Every structure is written in structure tokens, then in C-alpha cells.
């Protein structure tokens, strides 16, 4: 759809939806993109403008240093146009219409109003941003992709408690899912619970077509605006956007019932929230609260998502789960996974009920009402106590409907130390190693090599003849540490691709005078675990090279 309507005509003839940006004016979207590019509104340029301290503070939702740094731009935006744009869209500082016209001459102030991005201040003295519009960029392998992303103004940009249908911007959880996703070329992908669209932006780089769903009309409106504003960068034809993406409204898997996808990603509203009798969905924060008791929403999604996976298809999602008193953290999560579906779950963090309540009450600025904060905090504690919940875990869930010849994975691990980011390529490499092991059951016939990021540490008491502790450490990827026996350390040191694993095991058995078959089998089983974890790899280097290039 194209239009020759002027911004003034657009403002009069096309009223924005329920406080969301308007995406029906391609000429205005094009003008806005050109103006933002011309002023240099990029991630790197904003970081240079603000400087390290102010930029870091803003990432913590503390705008004061950035306000001080850009004060001149507020006084004279013509001399510092980038600073004026930063103050307007990132710091939510009003500007005169004439100042906006000067720094954004293509879209101008009336065009911003027409697109629902600006509105008159209460005193009528200028215009204020009605959305947060910020630059965002990522490395696509063959170069960086830079776009602009609109979302609702956050708590540090506006007064009061967030609206319940708040559309979140690029937050910690969404960035975590971006980094965690194991990316590969696919035909069809699903972004379940799209929010402002961040997962869809990335999926379009390796999926021919993306379906994005959300229960919120406002979220879908923001996503559509962001996709069409950045059509050129995302490979979308504005005249035929349906060729690349489709937006659907609905809860969980309802909008895609009966369909299958090669890849599903989801940052669902997983926050565990106390339920109250007679509560209305209008009182729930839709960006984080799925409206179900406890961790039931994540449980339902984990149990049902395999039904929309094509053969060999994978799903990756974030979630919270309750850890019952006296039970291991993974017991409950494992019970969600249906028969025939592979699972690999990483728990990255565990917190107590009190800390969990504090985190999410602060997230929506609910501490600004002391009485309501007290009542809500108490409700959290009572809710967790009713289910005997000792802790709440957070992490990433990977699921697969395995195809013929692929490994069967049932792996639940707690890794709370820092991982290399993005971890997605390393996760993909790990799954490929598991499939390689399934296709090569006789590891003794294979030649293995040590991964390039692996180092060995030996610790021994002063004067001791042999080390008491031998550790194998990864410097990349999952950054695991493996405690080694002397025999296994000797095996690894001989893995240079010259001898087969069976030959090395047999040589060690002879050297140590352990000629029983059990010793050899045990050593090869330990070696298989090292391959699965990425300490060792096949000599052909296919998996190693993929992980190295990550």
C-alpha cells in the first residue's frame, strides 16, 4: 500500500489505534527511516554521544547522566541533531515542533503525530514522544544489521505504574532468548508471544516465512510498525509483507493449531503471579502475566509445543519453574516433556520467593504505591507457600521432534556461571555432536581431537609425586569444567587425530596393565561424554569448525 497523503492530511484522516504507532502510511515510514539514518541514530553513535558512563547508566534505566550530557541539544537541537533525537525518543524530553522539524525534516513533527509517535504536552508548549523509539543492531554473520524499535515508554520515561497492556521493549529476557536461539536456515518459523517483535527480526534472517503471535492487539500493532519501518533492512517488500511474515492474535498455540514449523521461539509471559478470586484479565500485565496459577503457563507450553514441530523441528523458550521443597529442580520440568520429544533444559538462576516478589513488583513500578506493594508482596509469599515452593528457577528450554537418525536427548543441567554469548551457535554445535555420536556408536573406530579452546589444569600438594586434581576447562561456549582421572587425562592428551580412540584406549590399558575389557569400555564411555560436552570432537573438524566460527 502506498499513499501520497501529506502528514497533515494523515493526521486528520487516520487516527492512531489504541495508543499504538500507525503502520498504514508507507510514505511516512520511509521518511522517518531516512531521517533517522541521516541524523545517525545508531547504537554506536548514541554510545559515542553519551559516553561510557552515561550510556551504561541508561542501560540501567537511569537517565540523569544522559540528560546532563545532552543538555546542549535540548537548548539548541539544530547544532546537535542526534542529541535532540536521543532526548526526545530515549529520554522522553519534550521538544518544540520547530526543533523536531529541523532535525527530522522529512517526517517533520506533524508526521510524527500522524504515526502516533508524538503528542502535544499537557501545557501545549511542545511535543512529547508517545513511544520509546531506539536503535538496535546485531551481527548477522556477513555484516551488521541496524534497525529502530518502537515500544511503550518505560517506568523511567513516564510517571506512574505501567499500564497493564504495556508493550515491553528490548529487555533482558528477550535479549537472552536472541542469544540462546540455535539458528539454522528454515522454511517456517513461529515467534510465539512476539511483544514488540524482536525475535521475529532475527528469525527473518534465516527463515523464509515467520508467523508471529500475541494475545495483545497493542503488541501486534507495535510489531507490524517495527517490521514495516525497517522493511529494507529486514528483507520485506512493503507492498507484499505477507510473503515474509504474518501476525496472528491468540493465546499460546491456539493461533497455529494444526500447523507445523521448523523452528519455534518463545519468550512467553512466564512470570509467576498470585491469582485472586474474580480477577479480570484487564488487571494483568499482559507482557509478563499469562493469567494462570504458578508455572502452569510454561508447563502447558512445554507440553504442547511439540505438537506444532515438524519432523526434526526445534523449539526454544524461556521460562520460570517452581522448585518444590525436598525435590530436585529438574523433576517438575522433566514431567512436562511428552513422550517422543527431545529435551535439553538449562537452569541459569534460582531465587527464593521473597527475592522473586521484589523483582517483579519493582519491574512494574508497583513500589510507588506503598500500601499496594505491601499487599502484593504478602500475596506472593502466600501463593508460593500454598504450593510448598522453596525456590523459583529461570532458564532456557530446548525441545525437538527428532527425525530418523538423530540422537535422543534428555538433558537437564544447572549452569549458573557466565556462558559465552551468543550461546546459540554453541548449543547448535552441541546438538550436532550428539547426533554425530548417535550416528557413530562405535567410538573406538573414530579419530578424535581436542577442541581449540580447551586447557588442562593440574593441582598437587608440594612435594607430591602425582597431581591430586586434574581439570579440563573450556574457554568458550558453555565453559564447562570436567574433573579428570589420570587415565582419562592421558587419553585426552593422545587425541591428536593420529590414532583411533580404540587404539588409544588399548595402549593405555597395556601401559597400565589393565587389559580387562571393562577398562577400555569405561574409558570410551568417558570419551563420549567429552565429545558430547565439546572437549573432544571428530577429526574431520566439521563440528569444531562450526563452534570455532561462532
Short mmCIF file of C-alpha atoms in Angstrom, two decimals:
data_model
loop_
_atom_site.label_atom_id
_atom_site.label_comp_id
_atom_site.label_asym_id
_atom_site.label_seq_id
_atom_site.Cartn_x
_atom_site.Cartn_y
_atom_site.Cartn_z
CA UNK A 1 0.00 0.00 0.00
CA UNK A 2 1.31 3.42 -0.91
CA UNK A 3 -0.08 6.86 -0.32
CA UNK A 4 0.63 10.40 -1.38
CA UNK A 5 -1.24 11.82 1.61
CA UNK A 6 0.62 14.62 3.38
CA UNK A 7 1.45 14.30 7.07
CA UNK A 8 -1.16 16.92 7.95
CA UNK A 9 -3.83 15.07 5.96
CA UNK A 10 -2.76 11.78 7.51
CA UNK A 11 -3.09 13.22 10.99
CA UNK A 12 -6.60 14.37 10.24
CA UNK A 13 -7.78 11.29 8.39
CA UNK A 14 -6.08 8.42 10.21
CA UNK A 15 -6.28 8.38 14.00
CA UNK A 16 -3.78 6.07 15.71
CA UNK A 17 -5.16 2.89 17.24
CA UNK A 18 -5.30 2.21 20.97
CA UNK A 19 -2.20 4.27 21.77
CA UNK A 20 -0.03 2.40 19.27
CA UNK A 21 2.05 3.50 16.30
CA UNK A 22 0.36 3.61 12.90
CA UNK A 23 1.86 1.45 10.15
CA UNK A 24 -0.57 2.24 7.31
CA UNK A 25 1.41 5.16 5.88
CA UNK A 26 4.39 3.77 3.94
CA UNK A 27 5.48 7.18 2.71
CA UNK A 28 5.74 8.45 6.28
CA UNK A 29 7.54 5.31 7.42
CA UNK A 30 10.03 5.75 4.61
CA UNK A 31 10.55 9.41 5.50
CA UNK A 32 11.08 8.54 9.17
CA UNK A 33 13.64 5.85 8.35
CA UNK A 34 15.52 8.23 6.05
CA UNK A 35 15.58 10.97 8.69
CA UNK A 36 16.78 8.65 11.45
CA UNK A 37 19.52 7.35 9.16
CA UNK A 38 20.54 10.86 8.13
CA UNK A 39 20.89 12.03 11.73
CA UNK A 40 22.99 8.93 12.50
CA UNK A 41 20.62 7.43 15.04
CA UNK A 42 22.53 4.16 15.52
CA UNK A 43 23.60 2.10 18.52
CA UNK A 44 27.27 3.05 18.14
CA UNK A 45 26.58 6.74 17.53
CA UNK A 46 24.36 7.01 20.61
CA UNK A 47 27.04 5.27 22.71
CA UNK A 48 29.68 7.73 21.47
CA UNK A 49 27.42 10.71 22.08
CA UNK A 50 26.60 9.74 25.67
CA UNK A 51 29.98 8.38 26.66
CA UNK A 52 30.62 5.15 28.62
CA UNK A 53 29.28 6.29 32.00
CA UNK A 54 26.03 7.86 30.81
CA UNK A 55 25.42 5.08 28.30
CA UNK A 56 25.89 2.41 30.98
CA UNK A 57 23.59 4.30 33.35
CA UNK A 58 20.88 4.50 30.69
CA UNK A 59 21.09 0.74 30.20
CA UNK A 60 20.19 0.51 33.90
CA UNK A 61 17.18 2.79 33.27
CA UNK A 62 18.92 5.73 34.93
CA UNK A 63 18.55 8.71 32.57
CA UNK A 64 20.11 11.55 34.61
CA UNK A 65 23.70 11.30 33.26
CA UNK A 66 22.36 11.17 29.69
CA UNK A 67 20.15 14.20 30.36
CA UNK A 68 23.18 16.13 31.58
CA UNK A 69 25.29 15.03 28.61
CA UNK A 70 22.66 16.07 26.05
CA UNK A 71 21.56 19.30 27.71
CA UNK A 72 23.03 21.44 24.94
CA UNK A 73 21.00 19.55 22.37
CA UNK A 74 17.88 20.45 24.29
CA UNK A 75 18.84 24.12 24.17
CA UNK A 76 19.97 24.13 20.53
CA UNK A 77 18.86 20.98 18.67
CA UNK A 78 19.93 22.36 15.29
CA UNK A 79 23.58 22.29 16.39
CA UNK A 80 23.26 18.82 17.91
CA UNK A 81 20.53 16.98 15.99
CA UNK A 82 21.47 13.47 17.23
CA UNK A 83 21.37 14.67 20.82
CA UNK A 84 17.92 16.14 20.21
CA UNK A 85 16.62 12.84 18.84
CA UNK A 86 18.11 10.98 21.83
CA UNK A 87 16.50 13.41 24.26
CA UNK A 88 13.14 13.11 22.52
CA UNK A 89 12.85 9.34 21.98
CA UNK A 90 15.15 7.81 24.62
CA UNK A 91 14.93 10.34 27.44
CA UNK A 92 11.28 11.38 26.82
CA UNK A 93 12.09 15.09 26.90
CA UNK A 94 9.62 17.39 25.07
CA UNK A 95 10.76 19.47 22.09
CA UNK A 96 9.21 22.32 20.19
CA UNK A 97 7.60 21.36 16.88
CA UNK A 98 10.03 23.65 15.08
CA UNK A 99 13.00 21.84 16.63
CA UNK A 100 11.66 18.47 15.51
CA UNK A 101 11.07 19.86 12.02
CA UNK A 102 14.70 20.95 11.90
CA UNK A 103 16.27 17.65 12.98
CA UNK A 104 13.75 15.38 11.18
CA UNK A 105 12.93 17.43 8.05
CA UNK A 106 11.38 14.59 6.05
CA UNK A 107 8.84 13.30 8.56
CA UNK A 108 8.50 16.58 10.49
CA UNK A 109 6.51 16.99 13.67
CA UNK A 110 3.11 16.55 12.04
CA UNK A 111 4.29 13.28 10.53
CA UNK A 112 5.38 12.03 13.96
CA UNK A 113 1.93 12.86 15.31
CA UNK A 114 0.28 11.13 12.34
CA UNK A 115 2.27 7.95 13.05
CA UNK A 116 1.33 8.04 16.72
CA UNK A 117 4.92 8.65 17.81
CA UNK A 118 4.39 12.12 19.32
CA UNK A 119 1.67 14.07 21.09
CA UNK A 120 1.17 17.55 22.47
CA UNK A 121 2.35 18.13 26.01
CA UNK A 122 -0.29 18.84 28.65
CA UNK A 123 0.57 22.54 28.65
CA UNK A 124 0.54 22.71 24.87
CA UNK A 125 4.05 24.14 24.85
CA UNK A 126 5.60 21.43 22.68
CA UNK A 127 5.55 17.80 21.66
CA UNK A 128 6.47 14.73 23.68
CA UNK A 129 7.31 11.25 22.47
CA UNK A 130 4.43 8.82 22.96
CA UNK A 131 6.69 5.77 22.38
CA UNK A 132 10.26 4.73 23.01
CA UNK A 133 11.98 4.53 19.62
CA UNK A 134 15.55 3.32 19.84
CA UNK A 135 18.29 1.94 17.59
CA UNK A 136 19.08 -1.77 17.74
CA UNK A 137 21.74 -3.76 15.90
CA UNK A 138 23.18 -7.26 15.65
CA UNK A 139 25.87 -9.13 13.77
CA UNK A 140 24.26 -11.19 11.01
CA UNK A 141 27.48 -13.01 10.10
CA UNK A 142 28.02 -11.21 6.81
CA UNK A 143 27.65 -7.76 8.35
CA UNK A 144 25.75 -5.78 10.94
CA UNK A 145 22.03 -5.12 10.66
CA UNK A 146 20.77 -1.91 12.23
CA UNK A 147 17.11 -1.08 12.79
CA UNK A 148 14.87 1.06 15.04
CA UNK A 149 12.44 -0.48 17.52
CA UNK A 150 9.33 1.16 18.97
CA UNK A 151 7.82 0.10 22.29
CA UNK A 152 5.90 1.70 25.14
CA UNK A 153 7.65 4.24 27.32
CA UNK A 154 9.16 2.55 30.36
CA UNK A 155 8.89 3.46 34.02
CA UNK A 156 11.96 5.72 33.92
CA UNK A 157 10.48 7.66 31.00
CA UNK A 158 6.99 8.32 32.34
CA UNK A 159 5.23 8.80 35.64
CA UNK A 160 3.09 6.22 37.43
CA UNK A 161 2.61 2.47 37.34
CA UNK A 162 2.89 0.84 33.92
CA UNK A 163 -0.32 0.24 32.00
CA UNK A 164 -1.40 -3.39 32.14
CA UNK A 165 -1.23 -3.75 28.33
CA UNK A 166 2.29 -2.31 28.30
CA UNK A 167 4.36 -3.41 25.29
CA UNK A 168 7.86 -4.12 26.51
CA UNK A 169 10.92 -3.06 24.56
CA UNK A 170 14.15 -4.99 24.19
CA UNK A 171 14.58 -6.26 27.72
CA UNK A 172 16.95 -8.69 29.38
CA UNK A 173 14.77 -11.74 28.76
CA UNK A 174 14.20 -11.03 25.06
CA UNK A 175 17.92 -10.42 24.55
CA UNK A 176 18.68 -13.68 26.37
CA UNK A 177 16.41 -15.62 24.01
CA UNK A 178 18.06 -13.97 20.99
CA UNK A 179 21.47 -15.08 22.24
CA UNK A 180 20.25 -18.56 23.17
CA UNK A 181 18.49 -19.47 19.92
CA UNK A 182 20.35 -22.09 17.87
CA UNK A 183 19.93 -20.58 14.42
CA UNK A 184 19.80 -22.53 11.17
CA UNK A 185 18.11 -21.93 7.80
CA UNK A 186 14.45 -22.97 8.00
CA UNK A 187 11.35 -22.71 5.84
CA UNK A 188 8.78 -21.76 8.51
CA UNK A 189 9.35 -20.25 11.95
CA UNK A 190 7.00 -19.26 14.75
CA UNK A 191 7.53 -16.39 17.20
CA UNK A 192 5.04 -17.17 19.97
CA UNK A 193 4.31 -14.12 22.14
CA UNK A 194 6.08 -11.63 19.88
CA UNK A 195 5.79 -8.48 22.03
CA UNK A 196 7.43 -5.67 20.05
CA UNK A 197 8.79 -8.19 17.52
CA UNK A 198 12.44 -8.66 18.49
CA UNK A 199 12.52 -12.42 17.91
CA UNK A 200 10.84 -12.01 14.53
CA UNK A 201 13.51 -9.51 13.44
CA UNK A 202 16.18 -12.15 13.98
CA UNK A 203 14.12 -15.03 12.57
CA UNK A 204 13.68 -13.20 9.27
CA UNK A 205 17.43 -13.53 8.77
CA UNK A 206 17.27 -17.32 8.44
CA UNK A 207 13.59 -18.24 7.97
CA UNK A 208 11.74 -17.85 4.67
CA UNK A 209 8.47 -17.07 6.45
CA UNK A 210 7.65 -16.14 10.06
CA UNK A 211 4.33 -16.32 11.89
CA UNK A 212 4.27 -14.04 14.95
CA UNK A 213 1.51 -14.35 17.55
CA UNK A 214 0.43 -12.47 20.63
CA UNK A 215 -2.65 -12.18 22.80
CA UNK A 216 -2.30 -8.38 22.78
CA UNK A 217 -3.63 -6.19 19.96
CA UNK A 218 -1.20 -3.48 21.03
CA UNK A 219 1.79 -5.82 20.83
CA UNK A 220 0.84 -6.90 17.31
CA UNK A 221 0.43 -3.25 16.28
CA UNK A 222 3.90 -2.40 17.57
CA UNK A 223 5.38 -5.44 15.82
CA UNK A 224 3.79 -4.54 12.50
CA UNK A 225 5.03 -0.95 12.80
CA UNK A 226 8.57 -2.09 13.58
CA UNK A 227 8.65 -4.59 10.72
CA UNK A 228 7.42 -2.09 8.14
CA UNK A 229 9.59 0.77 9.43
CA UNK A 230 12.62 -1.50 8.92
CA UNK A 231 11.37 -3.29 5.81
CA UNK A 232 14.52 -2.65 3.77
CA UNK A 233 16.90 -3.92 6.45
CA UNK A 234 14.75 -7.00 7.17
CA UNK A 235 14.22 -8.04 3.55
CA UNK A 236 10.50 -7.22 3.48
CA UNK A 237 8.64 -5.89 0.45
CA UNK A 238 6.26 -3.29 1.96
CA UNK A 239 3.81 -3.95 -0.88
CA UNK A 240 3.70 -7.68 -0.06
CA UNK A 241 4.68 -8.11 3.61
CA UNK A 242 2.69 -11.35 3.79
CA UNK A 243 5.42 -13.01 1.71
CA UNK A 244 7.76 -12.81 4.75
CA UNK A 245 5.58 -12.58 7.85
CA UNK A 246 2.10 -12.99 9.24
CA UNK A 247 0.71 -11.64 12.52
CA UNK A 248 -1.98 -13.54 14.41
CA UNK A 249 -3.82 -12.84 17.65
CA UNK A 250 -4.44 -15.59 20.17
CA UNK A 251 -3.29 -17.38 23.31
CA UNK A 252 -0.43 -19.87 23.39
CA UNK A 253 -0.69 -22.36 20.49
CA UNK A 254 -4.32 -21.60 19.55
CA UNK A 255 -3.47 -19.35 16.56
CA UNK A 256 -1.37 -22.10 14.89
CA UNK A 257 -3.37 -25.21 15.77
CA UNK A 258 -2.94 -27.90 13.11
CA UNK A 259 0.19 -26.33 11.59
CA UNK A 260 3.84 -27.29 11.90
CA UNK A 261 7.03 -25.26 11.99
CA UNK A 262 10.74 -25.97 11.64
CA UNK A 263 11.64 -23.60 14.45
CA UNK A 264 9.61 -22.12 17.31
CA UNK A 265 10.90 -19.46 19.68
CA UNK A 266 9.01 -18.03 22.62
CA UNK A 267 9.59 -15.53 25.38
CA UNK A 268 6.17 -16.16 26.93
CA UNK A 269 4.57 -14.26 29.82
CA UNK A 270 6.18 -16.66 32.26
CA UNK A 271 6.17 -14.57 35.43
CA UNK A 272 4.51 -16.42 38.31
CA UNK A 273 1.82 -14.12 39.72
CA UNK A 274 -0.63 -14.68 42.59
CA UNK A 275 -4.16 -15.30 41.35
CA UNK A 276 -7.13 -13.64 43.05
CA UNK A 277 -10.77 -14.62 43.03
CA UNK A 278 -12.79 -12.81 40.39
CA UNK A 279 -9.74 -11.14 38.83
CA UNK A 280 -10.11 -9.69 35.34
CA UNK A 281 -7.59 -10.02 32.50
CA UNK A 282 -7.70 -6.22 32.34
CA UNK A 283 -5.82 -6.12 35.62
CA UNK A 284 -2.95 -8.35 34.45
CA UNK A 285 0.31 -7.15 32.93
CA UNK A 286 -0.03 -8.93 29.59
CA UNK A 287 3.67 -8.70 28.74
CA UNK A 288 4.61 -10.92 31.68
CA UNK A 289 1.48 -12.47 33.25
CA UNK A 290 -0.15 -15.37 31.44
CA UNK A 291 -3.15 -15.42 33.77
CA UNK A 292 -2.58 -18.98 35.03
CA UNK A 293 -1.62 -20.13 38.53
CA UNK A 294 2.00 -20.88 39.38
CA UNK A 295 4.14 -22.02 36.46
CA UNK A 296 1.16 -23.55 34.63
CA UNK A 297 1.60 -21.43 31.50
CA UNK A 298 5.18 -22.60 30.93
CA UNK A 299 4.10 -26.17 31.74
CA UNK A 300 1.31 -26.10 29.14
CA UNK A 301 3.56 -24.58 26.51
CA UNK A 302 6.39 -27.07 27.11
CA UNK A 303 3.91 -29.96 26.99
CA UNK A 304 2.13 -28.79 23.84
CA UNK A 305 4.79 -27.17 21.69
CA UNK A 306 5.95 -30.49 20.27
CA UNK A 307 2.59 -30.72 18.52
CA UNK A 308 3.48 -27.85 16.17
CA UNK A 309 7.02 -29.05 15.38
CA UNK A 310 7.78 -30.60 12.02
CA UNK A 311 10.00 -33.69 11.99
CA UNK A 312 13.45 -32.51 13.05
CA UNK A 313 11.92 -29.20 14.16
CA UNK A 314 13.13 -27.48 17.33
CA UNK A 315 11.67 -25.09 19.87
CA UNK A 316 13.46 -22.77 22.26
CA UNK A 317 11.77 -20.85 25.03
CA UNK A 318 12.47 -19.12 28.30
CA UNK A 319 10.60 -19.86 31.48
CA UNK A 320 10.23 -19.84 35.24
CA UNK A 321 9.51 -23.01 37.17
CA UNK A 322 8.74 -23.72 40.78
CA UNK A 323 11.08 -25.93 42.77
CA UNK A 324 9.12 -27.85 45.37
CA UNK A 325 10.60 -28.26 48.81
CA UNK A 326 12.56 -31.51 49.05
CA UNK A 327 12.70 -32.07 45.28
CA UNK A 328 15.41 -31.53 42.67
CA UNK A 329 14.82 -28.54 40.41
CA UNK A 330 14.52 -30.61 37.22
CA UNK A 331 11.92 -33.11 38.41
CA UNK A 332 8.97 -30.83 37.70
CA UNK A 333 10.30 -29.58 34.36
CA UNK A 334 11.03 -33.08 33.11
CA UNK A 335 7.44 -34.10 33.88
CA UNK A 336 6.21 -31.53 31.33
CA UNK A 337 8.01 -33.06 28.36
CA UNK A 338 5.81 -35.51 26.43
CA UNK A 339 6.94 -38.91 25.20
CA UNK A 340 8.81 -38.79 21.92
CA UNK A 341 10.11 -35.22 22.31
CA UNK A 342 13.78 -34.48 22.98
CA UNK A 343 14.54 -32.06 25.79
CA UNK A 344 17.57 -30.11 26.95
CA UNK A 345 16.97 -27.63 29.76
CA UNK A 346 19.44 -25.17 31.27
CA UNK A 347 18.63 -23.65 34.64
CA UNK A 348 20.54 -20.38 34.82
CA UNK A 349 19.29 -18.97 38.13
CA UNK A 350 17.36 -19.86 41.27
CA UNK A 351 15.91 -17.34 43.72
CA UNK A 352 13.76 -17.53 46.81
CA UNK A 353 10.10 -16.43 46.95
CA UNK A 354 10.93 -13.09 48.59
CA UNK A 355 13.53 -12.06 46.03
CA UNK A 356 11.24 -13.17 43.23
CA UNK A 357 8.41 -11.00 44.55
CA UNK A 358 10.69 -7.97 44.90
CA UNK A 359 11.98 -8.33 41.35
CA UNK A 360 8.60 -8.35 39.65
CA UNK A 361 6.94 -5.78 41.88
CA UNK A 362 9.77 -3.38 41.03
CA UNK A 363 9.53 -4.31 37.34
CA UNK A 364 6.11 -2.66 37.04
CA UNK A 365 6.99 0.19 39.46
CA UNK A 366 4.43 -1.11 41.95
CA UNK A 367 6.60 0.07 44.83
CA UNK A 368 5.34 3.58 44.09
CA UNK A 369 2.13 2.71 45.96
CA UNK A 370 3.34 1.54 49.41
CA UNK A 371 0.05 0.02 50.55
CA UNK A 372 -0.49 -1.90 47.31
CA UNK A 373 3.15 -3.01 47.37
CA UNK A 374 2.76 -4.46 50.88
CA UNK A 375 -0.39 -6.35 49.93
CA UNK A 376 1.07 -7.67 46.68
CA UNK A 377 4.29 -8.81 48.38
CA UNK A 378 2.30 -10.70 51.02
CA UNK A 379 0.17 -12.29 48.30
CA UNK A 380 3.30 -13.57 46.54
CA UNK A 381 4.59 -15.20 49.72
CA UNK A 382 1.23 -16.80 50.50
CA UNK A 383 0.88 -18.06 46.92
CA UNK A 384 4.28 -19.79 46.93
CA UNK A 385 3.71 -21.21 50.41
CA UNK A 386 0.41 -22.75 49.29
CA UNK A 387 2.30 -24.92 46.79
CA UNK A 388 5.28 -25.58 49.08
CA UNK A 389 7.56 -23.73 46.68
CA UNK A 390 11.06 -23.35 48.06
CA UNK A 391 12.62 -21.58 45.06
CA UNK A 392 11.88 -20.37 41.56
CA UNK A 393 14.15 -21.31 38.69
CA UNK A 394 14.78 -19.42 35.47
CA UNK A 395 16.31 -20.81 32.34
CA UNK A 396 16.04 -21.95 28.75
CA UNK A 397 14.18 -24.94 27.36
CA UNK A 398 15.20 -26.64 24.09
CA UNK A 399 12.82 -29.20 22.57
CA UNK A 400 12.93 -31.26 19.36
CA UNK A 401 10.73 -33.68 17.48
CA UNK A 402 13.56 -35.98 16.39
CA UNK A 403 13.91 -37.20 12.84
CA UNK A 404 15.27 -40.62 11.92
CA UNK A 405 18.94 -40.97 12.84
CA UNK A 406 19.01 -38.08 15.29
CA UNK A 407 20.02 -38.52 18.92
CA UNK A 408 17.51 -38.86 21.74
CA UNK A 409 18.27 -36.08 24.21
CA UNK A 410 17.11 -35.94 27.81
CA UNK A 411 19.43 -33.45 29.45
CA UNK A 412 18.74 -31.19 32.42
CA UNK A 413 21.63 -29.19 33.83
CA UNK A 414 22.20 -26.24 36.10
CA UNK A 415 24.80 -23.81 34.74
CA UNK A 416 24.87 -20.57 36.73
CA UNK A 417 28.32 -19.37 35.65
CA UNK A 418 28.72 -16.88 32.74
CA UNK A 419 28.45 -18.52 29.31
CA UNK A 420 29.92 -17.22 26.08
CA UNK A 421 27.35 -15.09 24.28
CA UNK A 422 25.70 -15.66 21.99
CA UNK A 423 25.43 -19.24 23.24
CA UNK A 424 23.07 -20.27 20.43
CA UNK A 425 25.77 -21.33 17.94
CA UNK A 426 27.45 -23.44 20.64
CA UNK A 427 24.14 -25.04 21.55
CA UNK A 428 23.60 -25.91 17.89
CA UNK A 429 27.10 -27.39 17.73
CA UNK A 430 26.40 -29.43 20.87
CA UNK A 431 23.23 -30.89 19.36
CA UNK A 432 25.16 -31.74 16.19
CA UNK A 433 27.77 -33.54 18.29
CA UNK A 434 25.02 -35.54 19.98
CA UNK A 435 23.66 -36.51 16.55
CA UNK A 436 27.19 -37.42 15.42
CA UNK A 437 27.60 -39.69 18.43
CA UNK A 438 24.27 -41.36 17.66
CA UNK A 439 25.44 -41.98 14.11
CA UNK A 440 28.82 -43.35 15.30
CA UNK A 441 28.03 -45.84 18.08
CA UNK A 442 31.49 -47.43 17.85
CA UNK A 443 33.56 -44.52 19.12
CA UNK A 444 36.60 -46.78 19.23
CA UNK A 445 36.83 -46.63 15.43
CA UNK A 446 36.91 -42.80 15.35
CA UNK A 447 39.82 -40.39 15.45
CA UNK A 448 39.31 -37.55 17.94
CA UNK A 449 40.97 -34.21 18.55
CA UNK A 450 40.93 -31.77 21.47
CA UNK A 451 38.86 -28.60 20.90
CA UNK A 452 40.99 -25.49 20.49
CA UNK A 453 39.52 -23.65 23.48
CA UNK A 454 40.28 -26.46 25.94
CA UNK A 455 43.01 -26.18 28.57
CA UNK A 456 44.20 -28.51 31.30
CA UNK A 457 44.95 -27.65 34.94
CA UNK A 458 46.84 -29.87 37.38
CA UNK A 459 46.90 -29.29 41.12
CA UNK A 460 49.09 -31.16 43.59
CA UNK A 461 50.44 -30.80 47.06
CA UNK A 462 54.03 -29.54 47.33
CA UNK A 463 56.38 -32.48 47.00
CA UNK A 464 53.66 -34.86 45.80
CA UNK A 465 54.67 -37.22 43.01
CA UNK A 466 51.32 -37.02 41.17
CA UNK A 467 48.63 -34.35 40.85
CA UNK A 468 45.68 -34.73 43.17
CA UNK A 469 43.29 -32.89 40.84
CA UNK A 470 43.26 -32.70 37.05
CA UNK A 471 40.75 -30.32 35.45
CA UNK A 472 39.79 -29.86 31.82
CA UNK A 473 38.36 -26.40 31.14
CA UNK A 474 36.53 -24.87 28.18
CA UNK A 475 37.37 -21.27 27.34
CA UNK A 476 34.37 -20.83 25.03
CA UNK A 477 30.77 -21.90 24.65
CA UNK A 478 29.28 -23.43 27.79
CA UNK A 479 32.62 -23.02 29.61
CA UNK A 480 32.32 -26.30 31.45
CA UNK A 481 34.92 -27.79 33.77
CA UNK A 482 35.48 -31.56 33.85
CA UNK A 483 37.21 -33.39 36.69
CA UNK A 484 39.53 -35.96 35.11
CA UNK A 485 41.02 -39.24 36.21
CA UNK A 486 44.69 -39.80 35.42
CA UNK A 487 43.71 -42.38 32.79
CA UNK A 488 41.22 -40.06 31.08
CA UNK A 489 43.73 -37.19 31.12
CA UNK A 490 46.21 -39.47 29.38
CA UNK A 491 43.57 -40.41 26.82
CA UNK A 492 42.79 -36.77 26.05
CA UNK A 493 46.47 -35.86 25.71
CA UNK A 494 46.79 -38.51 22.99
CA UNK A 495 43.78 -37.28 20.96
CA UNK A 496 45.56 -35.56 18.08
CA UNK A 497 43.77 -37.33 15.24
CA UNK A 498 46.57 -39.81 14.54
CA UNK A 499 45.22 -42.84 16.40
CA UNK A 500 41.66 -44.04 16.79
CA UNK A 501 40.02 -43.75 20.19
CA UNK A 502 40.11 -47.55 20.46
CA UNK A 503 43.82 -47.66 19.76
CA UNK A 504 44.49 -45.04 22.45
CA UNK A 505 42.33 -46.90 24.96
CA UNK A 506 44.10 -50.19 24.21
CA UNK A 507 47.53 -48.57 24.54
CA UNK A 508 46.61 -47.11 27.92
CA UNK A 509 45.25 -50.47 29.09
CA UNK A 510 48.56 -52.12 28.16
CA UNK A 511 50.62 -49.34 29.74
CA UNK A 512 48.68 -49.50 32.99
CA UNK A 513 48.42 -53.29 32.85
CA UNK A 514 44.64 -53.03 32.71
CA UNK A 515 43.81 -55.42 29.94
CA UNK A 516 40.24 -56.07 31.03
CA UNK A 517 37.54 -55.10 28.53
CA UNK A 518 35.69 -53.10 31.18
CA UNK A 519 38.54 -50.59 31.46
CA UNK A 520 38.50 -49.94 27.71
CA UNK A 521 34.71 -49.62 27.58
CA UNK A 522 34.66 -47.24 30.55
CA UNK A 523 37.35 -45.04 29.00
CA UNK A 524 35.48 -44.84 25.70
CA UNK A 525 32.24 -44.01 27.55
CA UNK A 526 34.02 -41.15 29.33
CA UNK A 527 35.43 -40.02 25.99
CA UNK A 528 31.92 -39.99 24.51
CA UNK A 529 30.82 -37.65 27.32
CA UNK A 530 33.74 -35.35 26.50
CA UNK A 531 32.65 -35.31 22.87
CA UNK A 532 29.07 -34.50 23.89
CA UNK A 533 30.30 -31.59 26.01
CA UNK A 534 32.66 -30.26 23.34
CA UNK A 535 36.02 -31.03 24.93
CA UNK A 536 36.73 -33.51 22.13
CA UNK A 537 35.47 -33.63 18.57
CA UNK A 538 35.72 -35.77 15.44
CA UNK A 539 38.91 -35.38 13.46
CA UNK A 540 37.02 -34.27 10.35
CA UNK A 541 36.59 -30.95 12.14
CA UNK A 542 33.08 -30.20 10.89
CA UNK A 543 31.60 -29.66 14.33
CA UNK A 544 34.75 -28.00 15.68
CA UNK A 545 34.88 -25.51 12.84
CA UNK A 546 31.25 -24.56 13.32
CA UNK A 547 31.82 -23.86 17.00
CA UNK A 548 35.09 -22.04 16.35
CA UNK A 549 33.42 -19.76 13.79
CA UNK A 550 30.67 -18.96 16.32
#
